[in-house]
Coordinates of C-alpha atoms in Angstrom, one line a residue:
X170 CA -9.3 -3.5 -11.4
X171 CA -7.7 -0.5 -13.0
X172 CA -5.0 1.4 -11.1
X173 CA -2.0 3.2 -12.5
X174 CA 0.4 5.4 -10.8
X175 CA 1.9 7.1 -13.8
X176 CA 4.9 9.3 -13.6
X177 CA 3.7 11.0 -16.7
X178 CA 0.8 12.7 -14.9
X179 CA 1.3 16.4 -14.0
X180 CA -2.0 18.0 -13.5
X181 CA -5.5 16.5 -13.3
X182 CA -8.4 18.7 -12.2
X183 CA -11.7 17.1 -11.6
X184 CA -14.8 19.1 -10.9
X185 CA -18.1 17.4 -10.0
X186 CA -21.2 19.6 -10.6
X187 CA -24.2 19.7 -8.4
X188 CA -25.9 16.2 -8.4
X189 CA -29.2 15.7 -10.2
X190 CA -32.0 13.8 -8.4
X191 CA -31.1 10.4 -6.9
X192 CA -33.2 8.5 -9.5
X193 CA -30.7 9.4 -12.4
X194 CA -28.6 6.4 -13.4
X195 CA -26.3 8.2 -15.8
X196 CA -24.1 11.4 -15.8
X197 CA -22.5 13.5 -18.5
X198 CA -18.7 13.7 -18.5
X199 CA -17.1 16.6 -20.4
X200 CA -13.4 16.1 -21.2
X201 CA -11.0 18.9 -22.2
X202 CA -7.3 18.7 -22.6
X203 CA -4.2 20.6 -23.5
X204 CA -3.3 20.1 -26.2
X205 CA -6.8 19.5 -27.6
X206 CA -7.6 16.9 -30.1
X207 CA -6.7 14.0 -27.8
X208 CA -8.5 10.6 -28.1
X209 CA -10.6 9.6 -25.1
X210 CA -10.9 5.9 -24.0
X211 CA -13.4 4.9 -21.2
X212 CA -13.1 1.5 -19.5
X213 CA -10.8 0.2 -22.3
X214 CA -13.2 1.1 -25.1
X215 CA -12.5 4.1 -27.4
X216 CA -15.3 6.7 -27.5
X217 CA -14.4 7.6 -31.1
X218 CA -14.2 11.2 -30.0
X219 CA -11.4 13.7 -29.4
X220 CA -11.2 16.6 -26.9
X221 CA -13.1 18.7 -26.3
X222 CA -15.9 16.2 -26.1
X223 CA -18.8 14.9 -23.9
X224 CA -20.0 11.4 -23.2
X225 CA -22.8 9.9 -21.2
X226 CA -21.6 7.3 -18.5
X227 CA -23.3 5.3 -15.8
X228 CA -23.0 6.6 -12.3
X229 CA -19.9 5.2 -10.5
X230 CA -16.1 4.8 -11.1
X231 CA -14.8 4.7 -14.7
X232 CA -11.2 4.4 -16.0
X233 CA -10.6 7.3 -18.4
X234 CA -7.5 7.6 -20.7
X235 CA -6.7 10.8 -22.6
X236 CA -3.9 10.3 -25.2
X237 CA -2.5 11.6 -28.5
X238 CA -0.8 8.5 -30.0
X239 CA 2.7 8.9 -31.5
X240 CA 2.6 12.6 -30.8
X241 CA 5.4 13.2 -28.3
X242 CA 2.7 13.7 -25.5
X243 CA 2.5 11.1 -22.7
X244 CA -1.0 9.6 -22.1
X245 CA -2.9 10.4 -18.9
X246 CA -5.1 7.8 -17.1
X247 CA -7.4 8.4 -14.1
X248 CA -10.2 6.7 -12.3
X249 CA -13.1 9.2 -12.4
X250 CA -16.2 9.0 -10.1
X251 CA -19.3 9.9 -12.2
X252 CA -22.2 11.4 -10.4
X253 CA -25.6 12.1 -11.9
X254 CA -25.7 15.4 -13.8
X255 CA -22.6 17.1 -15.3
X256 CA -19.0 16.1 -14.5
X257 CA -15.9 17.8 -15.8
X258 CA -12.4 16.4 -16.4
X259 CA -9.6 18.7 -17.5
X260 CA -6.3 17.1 -18.4
X261 CA -2.9 18.7 -19.2
X262 CA -0.7 16.2 -21.0
X263 CA 3.1 16.1 -20.4
X264 CA 5.5 16.1 -23.3
X265 CA 7.8 13.1 -23.6
X266 CA 11.1 14.2 -22.1
X267 CA 14.3 13.4 -23.9
X268 CA 17.9 13.7 -22.8
X269 CA 20.4 15.4 -25.0
X270 CA 24.0 14.2 -25.5
X271 CA 26.5 15.0 -22.8
X272 CA 28.7 18.0 -23.4
X273 CA 32.5 17.9 -23.5
X274 CA 34.5 17.9 -20.2
X275 CA 35.8 21.3 -19.3
X276 CA 39.5 22.0 -18.6
X277 CA 40.9 21.6 -15.1
X278 CA 41.4 24.9 -13.3
X279 CA 44.7 26.0 -11.9
X280 CA 45.5 25.2 -8.3
X281 CA 45.4 28.1 -5.9
X282 CA 48.3 29.4 -3.8
X283 CA 48.7 27.9 -0.3
X284 CA 47.9 30.3 2.5
X285 CA 50.5 31.2 5.2
X286 CA 50.8 28.9 8.2
X287 CA 49.5 30.2 11.5
X288 CA 51.8 30.7 14.5
X289 CA 52.3 27.7 16.8
X290 CA 50.8 28.0 20.3
X291 CA 52.8 27.6 23.5
X292 CA 52.8 24.3 25.3
X293 CA 51.0 24.4 28.6
X294 CA 52.6 23.3 31.9
X295 CA 52.0 19.7 33.0
X296 CA 49.9 19.2 36.0
X297 CA 51.0 17.3 39.1
X298 CA 50.1 13.6 39.4
X299 CA 47.6 12.8 42.0
X300 CA 48.1 10.1 44.7
X301 CA 47.0 6.6 43.9
X302 CA 44.0 5.4 45.8
X303 CA 44.0 2.2 47.9
X304 CA 42.7 -1.0 46.2
X305 CA 39.6 -2.4 47.7
X306 CA 39.2 -6.0 48.8
X307 CA 37.8 -8.5 46.2
X308 CA 34.3 -9.8 47.2
X309 CA 33.4 -13.4 47.0
X310 CA 31.8 -14.7 43.8
X311 CA 28.1 -15.3 43.9
X312 CA 26.4 -18.4 42.7
X313 CA 25.7 -18.8 39.0
X314 CA 22.2 -17.8 37.9
X315 CA 20.0 -20.1 35.8
X316 CA 20.6 -20.2 32.1
X317 CA 18.3 -18.0 30.1
X318 CA 16.3 -19.2 27.1
X319 CA 18.1 -19.3 23.7
X320 CA 17.6 -16.0 21.8
X321 CA 16.0 -15.9 18.4
X322 CA 18.1 -14.7 15.5
X323 CA 16.4 -11.8 13.8
X324 CA 17.3 -11.3 10.1
X325 CA 17.7 -7.8 8.9
X326 CA 15.0 -7.2 6.3
X327 CA 16.4 -6.6 2.8
X328 CA 15.3 -3.4 1.1
X329 CA 12.5 -4.0 -1.4
X330 CA 13.4 -4.1 -5.1
X331 CA 12.8 -1.0 -7.1
X332 CA 9.4 -0.7 -8.7
X333 CA 8.9 -1.3 -12.5
X334 CA 8.3 1.8 -14.6
X335 CA 4.7 2.5 -15.6
X336 CA 5.5 4.9 -18.3
X337 CA 3.5 3.9 -21.4
X338 CA 2.5 0.7 -19.7
X339 CA 0.2 -0.7 -17.0
X340 CA 0.1 -3.9 -14.9
X341 CA -2.8 -6.2 -14.1
X342 CA -3.1 -9.3 -11.8
X343 CA -5.4 -12.3 -11.8
X344 CA -5.6 -14.8 -8.9
X345 CA -6.6 -18.4 -9.6
X346 CA -8.1 -17.5 -13.0
X347 CA -10.5 -14.8 -11.5
X348 CA -11.0 -11.3 -12.8
X349 CA -8.1 -9.1 -13.5
X350 CA -7.5 -6.0 -11.5
X351 CA -5.1 -3.1 -12.0
X352 CA -1.9 -2.6 -10.0
X353 CA -0.6 0.9 -9.2
X354 CA 2.9 -0.5 -8.4
X355 CA 4.8 -3.7 -9.1
X356 CA 8.3 -4.9 -8.0
X357 CA 10.3 -8.1 -7.8
X358 CA 9.0 -11.4 -9.3
X359 CA 12.3 -12.5 -10.9
X360 CA 15.1 -15.1 -10.3
X361 CA 17.4 -13.1 -8.0
X362 CA 19.8 -16.0 -7.5
X363 CA 19.7 -18.0 -10.8
X364 CA 18.3 -21.5 -10.3
X365 CA 18.4 -21.0 -6.5
X366 CA 15.9 -18.4 -5.1
X367 CA 13.2 -16.1 -6.5
X368 CA 12.7 -12.5 -5.4
X369 CA 9.3 -11.9 -3.7
X370 CA 6.6 -10.2 -5.7
X371 CA 5.6 -6.7 -4.4
X372 CA 2.1 -5.4 -5.4
X373 CA 0.2 -2.2 -4.6
X374 CA -3.5 -1.5 -5.4
X375 CA -5.8 1.4 -4.6
X376 CA -8.9 -0.8 -4.5
X377 CA -10.3 -3.8 -2.6
X378 CA -9.9 -6.8 -5.1
X379 CA -12.4 -9.5 -4.3
X380 CA -9.9 -12.3 -4.8
X381 CA -7.3 -10.9 -2.4
X382 CA -9.7 -10.7 0.6
X383 CA -10.6 -14.4 0.9
X384 CA -6.9 -15.3 0.4
X385 CA -6.0 -13.1 3.4
X386 CA -8.6 -14.9 5.5
X387 CA -7.3 -18.3 4.4
X388 CA -3.8 -17.3 5.4
X389 CA -4.9 -16.0 8.8
X390 CA -7.1 -19.0 9.5
X391 CA -4.3 -21.4 8.2
X392 CA -6.7 -22.9 5.7
X393 CA -5.9 -25.7 3.3
X394 CA -6.0 -23.2 0.3
X395 CA -3.2 -20.8 1.5
X396 CA -1.4 -21.0 -1.8
X397 CA -2.6 -19.5 -5.1
X398 CA -1.7 -19.4 -8.8
X399 CA -1.4 -15.8 -10.1
X400 CA -0.9 -14.3 -13.6
X401 CA 0.8 -10.9 -14.0
X402 CA 0.1 -9.0 -17.2
X403 CA 1.9 -6.0 -18.7
X404 CA -0.2 -4.0 -21.3
X405 CA 0.0 -0.8 -23.3
X406 CA -2.8 1.8 -23.0
X407 CA -4.9 0.0 -25.6
X408 CA -4.8 -3.1 -23.3
X409 CA -2.7 -5.2 -25.7
X410 CA -0.7 -7.7 -23.6
X411 CA 3.1 -7.0 -24.0
X412 CA 4.4 -9.4 -21.3
X413 CA 2.9 -12.2 -19.2
X414 CA 4.2 -14.1 -16.1
X415 CA 2.7 -17.1 -14.4
X416 CA 3.3 -17.1 -10.6
X417 CA 2.5 -20.6 -9.3
X418 CA 2.1 -22.1 -5.8
X419 CA 2.4 -18.6 -4.1
X420 CA 1.6 -17.5 -0.5
X421 CA 1.1 -14.2 1.1
X422 CA 4.1 -12.9 3.2
X423 CA 2.9 -9.4 4.1
X424 CA -0.3 -7.4 3.7
X425 CA -0.9 -3.8 4.9
X426 CA -3.6 -1.2 4.6
X427 CA -2.5 2.5 4.2
X428 CA -3.2 4.8 7.1
X429 CA -6.7 6.2 7.6
X430 CA -6.5 10.0 8.0
X431 CA -9.5 12.3 8.2
X432 CA -7.4 15.3 6.9
X433 CA -5.9 13.5 3.9
X434 CA -6.9 13.9 0.3
X435 CA -5.0 10.8 -0.9
X436 CA -6.4 7.5 -2.2
X437 CA -6.2 4.5 0.1
X438 CA -4.0 1.6 -0.9
X439 CA -3.5 -2.1 -0.2
X440 CA 0.1 -3.5 -0.3
X441 CA 0.8 -7.2 -0.4
X442 CA 3.9 -9.3 -0.9
X443 CA 3.8 -12.7 -2.4
X444 CA 6.3 -15.5 -2.2
X445 CA 6.4 -17.4 -5.5
X446 CA 6.8 -21.2 -5.7
X447 CA 7.6 -21.1 -9.4
X448 CA 7.8 -18.3 -12.1
X449 CA 7.0 -19.1 -15.7
X450 CA 7.2 -16.3 -18.4
X451 CA 4.5 -16.8 -21.1
X452 CA 4.4 -15.6 -24.7
X453 CA 2.3 -12.4 -24.8
X454 CA -0.5 -11.7 -27.2
X455 CA -4.1 -10.5 -27.5
X456 CA -6.0 -7.9 -25.6
X457 CA -6.8 -8.0 -21.9
X458 CA -10.4 -7.8 -20.8
X459 CA -10.3 -5.8 -17.6
X460 CA -14.0 -6.2 -16.7
X461 CA -15.6 -4.3 -13.9
X462 CA -13.6 -1.9 -11.7
X463 CA -13.1 -3.1 -8.0
X464 CA -14.1 -0.7 -5.2
X465 CA -11.7 2.1 -4.6
X466 CA -11.4 3.9 -1.2
X467 CA -10.1 7.2 0.2
X468 CA -7.9 7.7 3.2
X469 CA -10.3 10.2 4.7
X470 CA -13.6 8.3 4.2
X471 CA -13.8 6.0 7.3
X472 CA -15.3 5.6 10.7
X473 CA -14.3 3.4 13.7
X474 CA -16.8 1.4 15.6
X475 CA -15.7 0.2 19.1
X476 CA -18.2 -1.0 21.7
X477 CA -18.4 1.2 24.8
X478 CA -16.1 3.9 23.3
X479 CA -17.1 7.2 21.7
X480 CA -15.2 7.1 18.4
X481 CA -16.9 10.1 16.8
X482 CA -13.7 12.1 17.3
X483 CA -11.2 9.6 15.9
X484 CA -9.0 11.4 13.3
X485 CA -6.4 8.7 12.4
X486 CA -5.8 5.0 12.4
X487 CA -2.3 3.7 11.7
X488 CA -0.4 0.4 11.5
X489 CA -2.9 -2.1 10.0
X490 CA -0.6 -4.9 8.9
X491 CA -0.1 -8.7 9.1
X492 CA 3.0 -10.7 8.1
X493 CA 4.0 -14.3 7.9
X494 CA 7.7 -15.3 8.3
X495 CA 9.3 -17.2 5.4
X496 CA 10.3 -20.6 6.7
X497 CA 13.0 -22.3 4.6
X498 CA 12.1 -25.9 3.9
X499 CA 14.6 -28.9 3.8
X500 CA 16.1 -29.3 0.3
X501 CA 14.5 -32.0 -1.8
X502 CA 17.7 -32.8 -3.7
X503 CA 21.2 -31.7 -4.5
X504 CA 21.1 -28.3 -6.3
X505 CA 17.4 -27.9 -5.8
X506 CA 15.8 -24.5 -5.6
X507 CA 15.1 -23.0 -2.2
X508 CA 11.5 -23.6 -1.1
X509 CA 9.6 -21.7 1.6
X510 CA 6.4 -22.1 3.7
X511 CA 4.6 -19.4 5.7
X512 CA 5.0 -19.2 9.5
X513 CA 2.3 -18.1 11.9
X514 CA 0.7 -14.7 11.2
X515 CA 2.1 -11.7 13.2
X516 CA -0.1 -8.6 13.6
X517 CA 1.3 -5.2 14.2
X518 CA 0.1 -2.9 16.9
X519 CA -2.6 -0.5 15.9
X520 CA -2.5 3.2 16.8
X521 CA -5.7 5.3 17.1
X522 CA -5.5 9.1 17.3
X523 CA -8.5 11.0 18.7
X524 CA -9.4 14.4 20.0
X525 CA -8.3 15.2 23.6
X526 CA -10.5 18.3 23.9
X527 CA -13.9 17.2 22.5
X528 CA -16.1 14.2 22.8
X529 CA -15.9 11.5 25.5
X530 CA -13.5 9.1 23.5
X531 CA -10.4 9.9 25.6
X532 CA -12.3 9.4 28.9
X533 CA -13.8 6.1 27.5
X534 CA -10.3 4.8 26.6
X535 CA -8.9 5.9 30.0
X536 CA -11.6 3.9 31.7
X537 CA -10.9 0.8 29.6
X538 CA -7.1 1.1 30.1
X539 CA -7.7 1.5 33.8
X540 CA -9.6 -1.8 34.0
X541 CA -6.6 -3.6 32.4
X542 CA -4.2 -1.9 34.9
X543 CA -6.4 -3.4 37.7
X544 CA -6.3 -6.8 36.1
X545 CA -10.0 -6.8 35.2
X546 CA -9.9 -5.7 31.5
X547 CA -11.8 -7.4 28.7
X548 CA -10.6 -7.4 25.1
X549 CA -12.7 -5.7 22.5
X550 CA -13.7 -6.4 18.9
X551 CA -14.3 -3.5 16.6
X552 CA -14.5 -2.4 13.0
X553 CA -12.9 0.2 10.6
X554 CA -15.6 1.0 8.1
X555 CA -14.5 2.3 4.7
X556 CA -17.1 4.6 3.1
X557 CA -17.8 6.3 -0.2
X558 CA -17.4 10.1 -0.5
X559 CA -21.0 10.5 0.8
X560 CA -19.8 9.0 4.1
X561 CA -22.9 6.8 4.1
X562 CA -22.3 3.9 1.6
X563 CA -20.0 1.1 2.9
X564 CA -17.3 0.0 0.5
X565 CA -15.5 -2.4 2.8
X566 CA -14.9 -3.3 6.5
X567 CA -11.8 -4.2 8.5
X568 CA -13.0 -6.5 11.4
X569 CA -10.7 -6.2 14.4
X570 CA -10.6 -9.0 17.0
X571 CA -9.3 -9.4 20.5
X572 CA -7.9 -5.9 20.9
X573 CA -6.2 -5.0 24.2
X574 CA -4.6 -1.7 25.2
X575 CA -0.8 -1.5 25.1
X576 CA -0.4 2.1 26.4
X577 CA -2.3 5.4 26.4
X578 CA 0.0 8.3 27.4
X579 CA -1.7 11.1 29.4
X580 CA 0.0 13.8 27.4
X581 CA -1.1 15.0 24.0
X582 CA 0.8 13.6 21.0
X583 CA -0.6 16.4 18.8
X584 CA -1.8 19.9 19.5
X585 CA -5.2 18.7 20.5
X586 CA -5.0 14.9 20.2
X587 CA -4.0 11.8 22.1
X588 CA -2.9 8.4 20.7
X589 CA -3.7 5.0 22.1
X590 CA -1.8 1.9 21.0
X591 CA -3.7 -1.4 20.8
X592 CA -2.5 -5.0 20.4
X593 CA -4.6 -6.7 17.7
X594 CA -5.3 -10.4 18.0
X595 CA -6.2 -10.7 14.3
X596 CA -8.2 -8.9 11.6
X597 CA -10.1 -9.7 8.4
X598 CA -11.1 -7.6 5.4
X599 CA -14.5 -7.7 3.7

């Protein structure tokens, strides 16, 4: 999987020409750049051409890097969806920014003159003291109530560590020796208290990695293979490995899917936090074989399927997240490192926003909520289906189980929309 969120990218304009007949298996990609004469690398392999240039590629997603090595221009990397026919990619490279030396400190300015003091106001007259009221009789003390259950201490979540820079580098992850996939953001994964406790590893991807999804199901189902061994790679843009870290005996602490929004132009993302059992830096070397790109998805390309409810007017779905508390284990010896195990999974409530002025979705939800208010409601299972840009081909599916309504306000939460909040019993990703 290849995903990079590069701070060096300023402008990327992608124009996809009118598609050729559906039987075509290849498309032509024309790449131009400013400045021209930049090398073009596709899926980790050099094309041997410089911009402006054209290359024939198979239909689907490809990782394209445009770069002028050792030139003072930052490289630009993008995932490009190739359709049959002609496809254009225009890239403007950013110059490498440098900071000049700090100038000398200026002289301190003179202190200004103090302004004149204003006149003092007159003291007002003191009001008369009111009469003291009579003290009421003390009532008899009532019987002591039963003791309540002991409260649960809630720890304040620490802010996440800052992400690592992706300037002139990119990060990849492999799970249990499987294929590598690209990370758009990485943070943590270090010894935050030397010899005592590791910082959790924070990862973000804009695809659906095949090895993450069964891991999620194992964690939710409390399977015997909840822990995984991971390898984190840092590479340059020629895929030479510059750093490598083994993450052993790890479990998921948190996984969330970015919000689905029919009006958004952003890529969808998957964020997951991993608790490492052990961290072992390795000697880097060689080139990384990135293999086939995982499936990417967009925030706007989705549909919601819910039995008995018209979901054709759903515009947003928010709050898809599951987390596992970190449970500290008894120490195994004096001076031993802190060890953790996952607690029971906790699912956030889900919010669905839909049109309040068209379709029957709002009325369907009102009827469902009403049956729960009368004590006769039945939980529902449903799906969030992620689609390609043609809104027909399925990329992935979020299966939602045992959903029950929490609340559905009568009044609009947007100019023409209402929002229902649902409790989710569990979910899985496929």
